[in-house]
Amino acid sequence: MKVYADLRHIIDDLKASKNSNELYSKIQKYKDSINCIAAENDTSIIVEVIQNELIVVADNVDKHIKLKFDD
């Protein structure tokens, strides 16, 4: 679960997004950090949004977080 611990602050910040535009710009901003965490843990990490769900997939982590935006 080290991967999730490393990702926790990123996920928390993504969850705090006020709208989908903010969420997408944050995902872009964190892309390099996420890739570094993936490399350090010798895994791949997928962070994407499908139908207002923030989906984080890595080894031993499959996290779906429902987000509600009005836009």
CSV table of N, CA and C in Angstrom, one decimal:
chain,number,residue,atom,x,y,z
A,1,MET,N,0.8,-1.2,0.0
A,1,MET,CA,0.0,0.0,0.0
A,1,MET,C,0.8,1.3,0.0
A,2,LYS,N,2.2,1.1,-0.2
A,2,LYS,CA,3.0,2.3,-0.2
A,2,LYS,C,2.6,3.2,-1.4
A,3,VAL,N,2.2,2.6,-2.5
A,3,VAL,CA,1.8,3.4,-3.6
A,3,VAL,C,0.7,4.3,-3.2
A,4,TYR,N,-0.3,3.8,-2.6
A,4,TYR,CA,-1.5,4.6,-2.2
A,4,TYR,C,-1.0,5.7,-1.2
A,5,ALA,N,-0.1,5.4,-0.3
A,5,ALA,CA,0.3,6.4,0.7
A,5,ALA,C,1.0,7.5,0.0
A,6,ASP,N,1.8,7.2,-1.0
A,6,ASP,CA,2.5,8.2,-1.8
A,6,ASP,C,1.6,9.0,-2.6
A,7,LEU,N,0.5,8.4,-3.1
A,7,LEU,CA,-0.5,9.1,-3.9
A,7,LEU,C,-1.5,9.9,-3.1
A,8,ARG,N,-1.6,9.6,-1.8
A,8,ARG,CA,-2.7,10.1,-1.0
A,8,ARG,C,-2.9,11.6,-1.1
A,9,HIS,N,-1.8,12.4,-1.0
A,9,HIS,CA,-2.0,13.9,-1.1
A,9,HIS,C,-2.4,14.3,-2.5
A,10,ILE,N,-2.0,13.6,-3.5
A,10,ILE,CA,-2.5,13.9,-4.9
A,10,ILE,C,-4.0,13.6,-5.0
A,11,ILE,N,-4.4,12.4,-4.5
A,11,ILE,CA,-5.8,12.0,-4.6
A,11,ILE,C,-6.6,13.0,-3.8
A,12,ASP,N,-6.2,13.4,-2.6
A,12,ASP,CA,-6.9,14.3,-1.8
A,12,ASP,C,-7.1,15.7,-2.5
A,13,ASP,N,-6.1,16.1,-3.1
A,13,ASP,CA,-6.2,17.4,-3.9
A,13,ASP,C,-7.1,17.3,-5.1
A,14,LEU,N,-7.1,16.1,-5.7
A,14,LEU,CA,-8.0,15.9,-6.9
A,14,LEU,C,-9.4,15.9,-6.4
A,15,LYS,N,-9.7,15.2,-5.3
A,15,LYS,CA,-11.0,15.2,-4.7
A,15,LYS,C,-11.5,16.5,-4.3
A,16,ALA,N,-10.6,17.5,-4.0
A,16,ALA,CA,-11.0,18.8,-3.6
A,16,ALA,C,-11.4,19.7,-4.7
A,17,SER,N,-11.3,19.2,-6.0
A,17,SER,CA,-11.5,20.1,-7.1
A,17,SER,C,-13.0,20.6,-7.1
A,18,LYS,N,-13.2,21.8,-7.5
A,18,LYS,CA,-14.5,22.4,-7.5
A,18,LYS,C,-15.3,22.1,-8.7
A,19,ASN,N,-14.6,21.8,-9.8
A,19,ASN,CA,-15.3,21.5,-11.1
A,19,ASN,C,-14.4,20.6,-11.9
A,20,SER,N,-15.0,20.1,-13.0
A,20,SER,CA,-14.2,19.2,-13.8
A,20,SER,C,-13.0,19.8,-14.5
A,21,ASN,N,-13.1,21.1,-14.9
A,21,ASN,CA,-11.9,21.8,-15.5
A,21,ASN,C,-10.8,21.8,-14.5
A,22,GLU,N,-11.1,22.1,-13.3
A,22,GLU,CA,-10.0,22.2,-12.2
A,22,GLU,C,-9.4,20.8,-12.0
A,23,LEU,N,-10.3,19.8,-12.0
A,23,LEU,CA,-9.8,18.4,-11.9
A,23,LEU,C,-8.9,18.0,-13.0
A,24,TYR,N,-9.3,18.3,-14.2
A,24,TYR,CA,-8.4,17.9,-15.4
A,24,TYR,C,-7.1,18.6,-15.4
A,25,SER,N,-7.1,19.9,-15.0
A,25,SER,CA,-5.9,20.7,-15.0
A,25,SER,C,-5.0,20.1,-13.9
A,26,LYS,N,-5.5,19.7,-12.7
A,26,LYS,CA,-4.7,19.1,-11.6
A,26,LYS,C,-4.1,17.8,-12.1
A,27,ILE,N,-4.9,17.0,-12.8
A,27,ILE,CA,-4.4,15.7,-13.3
A,27,ILE,C,-3.2,15.9,-14.2
A,28,GLN,N,-3.3,16.9,-15.0
A,28,GLN,CA,-2.1,17.3,-15.9
A,28,GLN,C,-0.9,17.7,-15.1
A,29,LYS,N,-1.2,18.6,-14.1
A,29,LYS,CA,-0.2,19.1,-13.2
A,29,LYS,C,0.6,18.0,-12.5
A,30,TYR,N,-0.1,17.0,-12.1
A,30,TYR,CA,0.5,15.9,-11.3
A,30,TYR,C,1.0,14.7,-12.1
A,31,LYS,N,0.9,14.8,-13.4
A,31,LYS,CA,1.3,13.7,-14.3
A,31,LYS,C,2.7,13.2,-14.0
A,32,ASP,N,3.6,14.2,-14.0
A,32,ASP,CA,5.0,13.8,-13.7
A,32,ASP,C,5.2,13.2,-12.3
A,33,SER,N,4.6,13.8,-11.3
A,33,SER,CA,4.7,13.2,-10.0
A,33,SER,C,4.2,11.8,-9.9
A,34,ILE,N,3.0,11.5,-10.6
A,34,ILE,CA,2.4,10.2,-10.6
A,34,ILE,C,3.4,9.2,-11.3
A,35,ASN,N,4.0,9.7,-12.4
A,35,ASN,CA,4.9,8.8,-13.2
A,35,ASN,C,6.2,8.5,-12.3
A,36,CYS,N,6.6,9.5,-11.5
A,36,CYS,CA,7.8,9.2,-10.6
A,36,CYS,C,7.4,8.2,-9.5
A,37,ILE,N,6.2,8.4,-8.9
A,37,ILE,CA,5.8,7.4,-7.9
A,37,ILE,C,5.7,6.0,-8.5
A,38,ALA,N,5.2,5.9,-9.7
A,38,ALA,CA,5.1,4.6,-10.4
A,38,ALA,C,6.4,4.0,-10.6
A,39,ALA,N,7.4,4.8,-11.1
A,39,ALA,CA,8.7,4.3,-11.3
A,39,ALA,C,9.4,3.9,-10.0
A,40,GLU,N,9.3,4.7,-9.0
A,40,GLU,CA,9.9,4.3,-7.7
A,40,GLU,C,9.3,3.0,-7.1
A,41,ASN,N,8.1,2.7,-7.4
A,41,ASN,CA,7.4,1.5,-6.9
A,41,ASN,C,7.4,0.4,-7.9
A,42,ASP,N,8.0,0.6,-9.1
A,42,ASP,CA,8.0,-0.4,-10.1
A,42,ASP,C,6.6,-0.9,-10.5
A,43,THR,N,5.7,0.0,-10.7
A,43,THR,CA,4.4,-0.3,-11.1
A,43,THR,C,3.9,0.7,-12.1
A,44,SER,N,2.7,0.5,-12.6
A,44,SER,CA,2.1,1.5,-13.4
A,44,SER,C,0.9,2.1,-12.7
A,45,ILE,N,0.6,3.4,-12.8
A,45,ILE,CA,-0.5,4.0,-12.1
A,45,ILE,C,-1.3,4.7,-13.2
A,46,ILE,N,-2.6,4.4,-13.1
A,46,ILE,CA,-3.5,5.0,-14.1
A,46,ILE,C,-4.4,5.9,-13.3
A,47,VAL,N,-4.5,7.2,-13.6
A,47,VAL,CA,-5.4,8.1,-13.0
A,47,VAL,C,-6.3,8.7,-14.1
A,48,GLU,N,-7.6,8.5,-14.1
A,48,GLU,CA,-8.4,9.0,-15.1
A,48,GLU,C,-9.8,9.3,-14.5
A,49,VAL,N,-10.6,10.0,-15.3
A,49,VAL,CA,-12.0,10.3,-14.9
A,49,VAL,C,-12.9,9.7,-15.9
A,50,ILE,N,-13.9,8.9,-15.4
A,50,ILE,CA,-14.9,8.4,-16.3
A,50,ILE,C,-16.3,8.6,-15.6
A,51,GLN,N,-17.1,9.4,-16.3
A,51,GLN,CA,-18.5,9.7,-15.8
A,51,GLN,C,-18.4,10.2,-14.3
A,52,ASN,N,-17.7,11.2,-14.1
A,52,ASN,CA,-17.6,11.8,-12.7
A,52,ASN,C,-17.0,10.9,-11.6
A,53,GLU,N,-16.3,9.9,-12.1
A,53,GLU,CA,-15.6,9.0,-11.1
A,53,GLU,C,-14.1,9.2,-11.3
A,54,LEU,N,-13.4,9.5,-10.3
A,54,LEU,CA,-12.0,9.6,-10.3
A,54,LEU,C,-11.5,8.1,-10.1
A,55,ILE,N,-10.8,7.6,-11.0
A,55,ILE,CA,-10.3,6.2,-11.0
A,55,ILE,C,-8.8,6.2,-10.9
A,56,VAL,N,-8.3,5.5,-9.8
A,56,VAL,CA,-6.9,5.3,-9.6
A,56,VAL,C,-6.6,3.9,-9.6
A,57,VAL,N,-5.8,3.4,-10.5
A,57,VAL,CA,-5.5,2.0,-10.5
A,57,VAL,C,-3.9,1.8,-10.5
A,58,ALA,N,-3.5,1.0,-9.5
A,58,ALA,CA,-2.1,0.7,-9.4
A,58,ALA,C,-2.0,-0.7,-8.8
A,59,ASP,N,-0.8,-1.3,-8.6
A,59,ASP,CA,-0.7,-2.6,-8.0
A,59,ASP,C,-1.4,-2.5,-6.6
A,60,ASN,N,-2.3,-3.4,-6.3
A,60,ASN,CA,-3.0,-3.6,-5.1
A,60,ASN,C,-3.9,-2.4,-4.7
A,61,VAL,N,-4.0,-1.5,-5.7
A,61,VAL,CA,-4.9,-0.3,-5.4
A,61,VAL,C,-5.9,-0.2,-6.6
A,62,ASP,N,-7.1,-0.2,-6.3
A,62,ASP,CA,-8.1,0.0,-7.3
A,62,ASP,C,-9.2,0.9,-6.7
A,63,LYS,N,-9.0,2.2,-6.8
A,63,LYS,CA,-9.8,3.1,-6.0
A,63,LYS,C,-10.7,3.9,-7.0
A,64,HIS,N,-12.0,3.8,-6.7
A,64,HIS,CA,-13.0,4.6,-7.5
A,64,HIS,C,-13.6,5.6,-6.5
A,65,ILE,N,-13.5,6.9,-6.9
A,65,ILE,CA,-14.1,7.9,-6.1
A,65,ILE,C,-15.1,8.7,-6.9
A,66,LYS,N,-16.3,8.7,-6.4
A,66,LYS,CA,-17.4,9.4,-7.1
A,66,LYS,C,-17.3,10.9,-6.8
A,67,LEU,N,-17.3,11.7,-7.9
A,67,LEU,CA,-17.2,13.1,-7.8
A,67,LEU,C,-18.5,13.7,-8.4
A,68,LYS,N,-19.0,14.7,-7.8
A,68,LYS,CA,-20.2,15.4,-8.3
A,68,LYS,C,-19.9,16.8,-8.7
A,69,PHE,N,-20.0,17.1,-10.0
A,69,PHE,CA,-19.8,18.4,-10.5
A,69,PHE,C,-21.0,18.9,-11.2
A,70,ASP,N,-21.3,20.2,-11.1
A,70,ASP,CA,-22.5,20.7,-11.8
A,70,ASP,C,-22.3,21.0,-13.2
A,71,ASP,N,-21.0,21.2,-13.6
A,71,ASP,CA,-20.7,21.6,-14.9
A,71,ASP,C,-20.6,20.4,-15.9
